[in-house]
CSV table of C-alpha atoms and ligand atoms in Angstrom, one decimal:
chain,number,residue,atom,x,y,z
A,1,MET,CA,-10.1,26.8,-14.8
A,2,LYS,CA,-9.5,25.6,-18.4
A,3,PHE,CA,-11.3,26.8,-20.9
A,4,VAL,CA,-11.8,24.2,-24.0
A,5,LEU,CA,-14.2,24.6,-27.5
A,6,PRO,CA,-17.3,22.6,-26.6
A,7,ALA,CA,-17.9,20.0,-29.8
A,8,LEU,CA,-20.8,20.9,-31.7
A,9,PRO,CA,-24.2,18.8,-31.1
A,10,TYR,CA,-24.4,18.1,-34.7
A,11,ASP,CA,-22.7,17.8,-37.6
A,12,TYR,CA,-21.7,20.9,-39.3
A,13,GLY,CA,-24.6,20.6,-42.4
A,14,ALA,CA,-27.2,19.3,-39.8
A,15,LEU,CA,-28.8,23.2,-39.9
A,16,GLU,CA,-29.4,22.9,-43.6
A,17,PRO,CA,-30.5,24.3,-45.5
A,18,TYR,CA,-31.6,27.2,-42.8
A,19,ILE,CA,-27.8,27.5,-41.8
A,20,ASP,CA,-25.1,26.2,-44.3
A,21,ALA,CA,-22.5,23.8,-43.4
A,22,ARG,CA,-19.6,26.2,-44.4
A,23,THR,CA,-21.3,28.9,-42.4
A,24,MET,CA,-21.6,26.4,-39.2
A,25,GLU,CA,-17.8,25.0,-39.6
A,26,ILE,CA,-16.1,28.4,-39.1
A,27,HIS,CA,-18.2,30.1,-37.1
A,28,HIS,CA,-17.6,26.9,-34.4
A,29,ASP,CA,-14.2,26.2,-35.5
A,30,LYS,CA,-12.8,29.4,-35.8
A,31,HIS,CA,-14.7,32.0,-34.4
A,32,HIS,CA,-15.4,30.1,-31.5
A,33,LEU,CA,-11.8,29.0,-30.9
A,34,ALA,CA,-10.6,32.6,-31.5
A,35,TYR,CA,-13.0,34.0,-28.5
A,36,ILE,CA,-11.6,31.2,-26.2
A,37,GLU,CA,-7.8,31.4,-27.6
A,38,ASN,CA,-8.1,35.4,-26.8
A,39,LEU,CA,-9.9,34.7,-23.2
A,40,ILE,CA,-7.0,32.4,-22.3
A,41,LYS,CA,-4.1,34.9,-23.7
A,42,ALA,CA,-6.2,37.8,-21.4
A,43,LEU,CA,-6.2,35.6,-18.2
A,44,ASP,CA,-2.6,34.5,-18.8
A,45,THR,CA,-1.4,37.8,-18.2
A,46,CYS,CA,-3.2,38.3,-14.6
A,47,PRO,CA,-2.0,34.8,-12.9
A,48,GLU,CA,-3.1,36.1,-9.8
A,49,PHE,CA,-6.5,35.8,-10.8
A,50,GLN,CA,-8.2,32.7,-10.9
A,51,PRO,CA,-11.8,32.4,-12.4
A,52,THR,CA,-13.9,29.6,-11.3
A,53,SER,CA,-15.9,29.8,-14.6
A,54,VAL,CA,-16.8,31.8,-17.7
A,55,GLU,CA,-20.1,32.8,-16.3
A,56,SER,CA,-18.6,34.2,-12.7
A,57,LEU,CA,-16.4,36.5,-15.2
A,58,LEU,CA,-19.1,37.8,-16.7
A,59,ILE,CA,-22.0,37.8,-14.0
A,60,ASN,CA,-18.5,39.8,-12.0
A,61,LEU,CA,-17.0,41.6,-14.7
A,62,ALA,CA,-16.8,44.8,-12.6
A,63,ASN,CA,-14.0,42.5,-10.4
A,64,VAL,CA,-12.4,41.4,-12.9
A,65,PRO,CA,-8.8,43.6,-13.0
A,66,SER,CA,-9.2,46.7,-15.5
A,67,ASP,CA,-6.1,45.2,-17.4
A,68,ILE,CA,-8.0,42.4,-19.0
A,69,ARG,CA,-11.7,43.5,-18.4
A,70,GLU,CA,-12.6,44.4,-22.0
A,71,ALA,CA,-10.5,41.6,-23.2
A,72,VAL,CA,-12.3,39.4,-21.0
A,73,ARG,CA,-15.8,40.8,-21.7
A,74,ASN,CA,-15.8,40.5,-25.6
A,75,ASN,CA,-14.0,37.0,-25.5
A,76,GLY,CA,-15.4,35.6,-22.3
A,77,GLY,CA,-18.9,36.7,-23.4
A,78,GLY,CA,-17.7,35.3,-26.8
A,79,HIS,CA,-17.1,32.0,-25.5
A,80,TYR,CA,-20.1,32.0,-23.4
A,81,ASN,CA,-22.1,32.8,-25.9
A,82,HIS,CA,-21.7,30.5,-28.5
A,83,SER,CA,-21.8,27.6,-26.5
A,84,LEU,CA,-25.4,28.3,-25.6
A,85,PHE,CA,-25.9,29.1,-29.2
A,86,TRP,CA,-24.8,25.9,-30.5
A,87,LYS,CA,-26.8,23.9,-27.9
A,88,ILE,CA,-30.3,25.9,-28.7
A,89,MET,CA,-30.1,24.6,-32.1
A,90,LYS,CA,-30.9,21.3,-33.4
A,91,LYS,CA,-31.3,19.6,-36.6
A,92,ASN,CA,-35.5,19.5,-37.2
A,93,GLY,CA,-35.9,21.6,-34.7
A,94,GLY,CA,-38.5,24.7,-35.0
A,95,GLY,CA,-42.2,24.5,-33.9
A,96,LYS,CA,-43.3,26.0,-30.5
A,97,PRO,CA,-42.4,25.5,-27.4
A,98,ASN,CA,-44.0,24.0,-24.9
A,99,GLY,CA,-43.9,23.5,-21.0
A,100,LEU,CA,-42.7,26.0,-18.4
A,101,VAL,CA,-41.2,28.0,-21.3
A,102,ALA,CA,-44.1,28.2,-23.3
A,103,ASP,CA,-46.4,29.5,-20.5
A,104,LEU,CA,-44.1,32.0,-19.4
A,105,ILE,CA,-43.9,33.2,-23.2
A,106,ASN,CA,-47.5,33.4,-23.2
A,107,LYS,CA,-47.8,35.4,-19.8
A,108,SER,CA,-45.3,37.7,-20.9
A,109,PHE,CA,-45.7,38.8,-24.4
A,110,GLY,CA,-49.6,37.4,-24.7
A,111,SER,CA,-49.1,34.8,-27.5
A,112,PHE,CA,-46.3,32.7,-29.0
A,113,ASP,CA,-46.7,35.0,-32.1
A,114,ASP,CA,-46.4,38.1,-30.3
A,115,PHE,CA,-43.0,37.1,-28.7
A,116,GLN,CA,-41.9,35.8,-32.0
A,117,SER,CA,-42.5,39.4,-33.8
A,118,GLN,CA,-41.0,41.3,-30.6
A,119,PHE,CA,-37.8,39.1,-31.0
A,120,ASN,CA,-37.5,39.7,-34.5
A,121,ALA,CA,-37.8,43.3,-34.5
A,122,GLN,CA,-34.8,43.0,-31.6
A,123,ALA,CA,-32.8,41.2,-34.0
A,124,LYS,CA,-33.4,43.4,-36.7
A,125,LYS,CA,-32.3,46.4,-35.1
A,126,VAL,CA,-29.2,45.4,-33.0
A,127,PHE,CA,-26.9,47.9,-35.0
A,128,GLY,CA,-23.7,46.6,-36.4
A,129,SER,CA,-22.7,43.1,-34.5
A,130,GLY,CA,-24.3,42.0,-31.5
A,131,TRP,CA,-27.1,39.1,-30.1
A,132,ALA,CA,-31.0,39.5,-29.5
A,133,TRP,CA,-31.3,37.4,-26.2
A,134,LEU,CA,-34.7,35.9,-24.3
A,135,SER,CA,-33.5,35.9,-21.0
A,136,LEU,CA,-34.9,35.7,-17.2
A,137,HIS,CA,-34.6,38.8,-15.3
A,138,LYS,CA,-33.4,38.5,-11.7
A,139,SER,CA,-37.1,39.9,-11.1
A,140,GLY,CA,-38.5,37.0,-12.4
A,141,LYS,CA,-39.8,38.7,-15.5
A,142,LEU,CA,-38.9,37.0,-19.2
A,143,VAL,CA,-36.9,39.5,-21.2
A,144,ILE,CA,-36.3,40.2,-25.2
A,145,THR,CA,-32.8,42.3,-25.1
A,146,GLY,CA,-30.4,43.7,-27.9
A,147,LEU,CA,-27.0,43.4,-26.8
A,148,PRO,CA,-24.1,44.6,-28.8
A,149,ASN,CA,-20.9,42.5,-29.6
A,150,GLN,CA,-20.1,39.5,-27.4
A,151,ASP,CA,-21.8,41.5,-24.4
A,152,SER,CA,-23.6,38.7,-22.1
A,153,PRO,CA,-26.7,38.8,-20.5
A,154,LEU,CA,-25.6,37.6,-17.3
A,155,THR,CA,-23.1,41.2,-17.3
A,156,TYR,CA,-26.6,42.8,-17.0
A,157,ASP,CA,-28.5,40.6,-14.2
A,158,GLU,CA,-30.5,38.7,-16.8
A,159,GLN,CA,-29.7,34.9,-17.4
A,160,PRO,CA,-30.4,33.8,-20.7
A,161,ILE,CA,-32.1,30.9,-22.5
A,162,LEU,CA,-32.4,31.5,-26.4
A,163,GLY,CA,-30.2,33.4,-28.2
A,164,LEU,CA,-29.5,34.6,-31.8
A,165,ASP,CA,-26.2,35.4,-32.9
A,166,VAL,CA,-26.8,38.5,-35.7
A,167,TRP,CA,-23.1,39.2,-36.2
A,168,GLU,CA,-22.4,39.1,-40.4
A,169,HIS,CA,-19.9,36.1,-39.3
A,170,ALA,CA,-23.3,34.3,-38.6
A,171,TYR,CA,-24.7,34.3,-41.7
A,172,TYR,CA,-23.3,36.0,-44.6
A,173,LEU,CA,-21.8,33.4,-46.7
A,174,LYS,CA,-25.6,32.2,-47.0
A,175,TYR,CA,-27.6,35.3,-46.6
A,176,GLN,CA,-25.0,38.3,-47.2
A,177,ASN,CA,-27.0,41.3,-46.4
A,178,LYS,CA,-30.3,39.9,-45.6
A,179,ARG,CA,-30.5,39.5,-42.4
A,180,PRO,CA,-33.9,39.6,-41.8
A,181,ASP,CA,-34.1,36.2,-43.8
A,182,TYR,CA,-31.5,34.8,-41.6
A,183,ILE,CA,-33.6,35.6,-38.7
A,184,SER,CA,-36.8,33.9,-40.6
A,185,ALA,CA,-34.8,30.8,-41.4
A,186,TRP,CA,-33.3,30.5,-38.0
A,187,TRP,CA,-36.8,29.8,-36.2
A,188,HIS,CA,-36.6,26.2,-37.8
A,189,VAL,CA,-33.8,25.1,-36.2
A,190,ILE,CA,-34.9,26.2,-32.4
A,191,ASN,CA,-34.0,23.1,-30.1
A,192,TRP,CA,-37.1,24.1,-27.8
A,193,ASP,CA,-36.1,21.1,-25.2
A,194,GLN,CA,-32.8,22.5,-24.3
A,195,VAL,CA,-34.7,26.4,-24.0
A,196,GLU,CA,-36.7,24.6,-21.5
A,197,GLU,CA,-33.7,23.1,-19.9
A,198,ASN,CA,-31.7,26.3,-19.7
A,199,TYR,CA,-34.6,27.6,-17.8
A,200,ARG,CA,-35.2,24.6,-15.5
A,201,ALA,CA,-32.0,24.7,-14.9
A,202,ILE,CA,-32.2,28.5,-13.5
A,203,ILE,CA,-35.3,28.0,-11.2
A,204,GLU,CA,-34.3,24.9,-10.1
B,1,LIG,MN1,-21.0,34.3,-33.4
């Protein structure tokens, strides 16, 4: 199994003015790469353990050798989460979803506005470093969760379709301590077509 840094699907400045080019460059080229390098380093110490995918590592974290489980949790999670994150954003994104995801959001949260305010509240209250997620629980329910560090929803029987990185490295250059401003700005770059695709990939 080879773990490689996926290319950003747009240029560093594509999400300006909501997310600045310098942040995107450091976030993708340095932070994401470091997760991959550290995942590979950890796995190299257990050559008898051969994962088939990053997803399988995170879904079956309990089966990962205990010596490297924490490193896999953090760095495998970091790799998986960021790979999803780049794709659910785009230039001239934002607006509201349509299709199956819109229906499910309305059914689960009452309306898009109610969903958005619950998601924002979750993203604001993640203490320290972590993520806010919109995921499909194995029960079939759409759920909003906050997870610490690079924990992946996959480890908790949930399949993420949308996620927001609220680590300071994701916003500090432009927003400093103003996480709520970053959260508000992020809605302008969401790639709802990709979110729909993520959902369809789970159910089809
Ligand atoms: Mn990050």
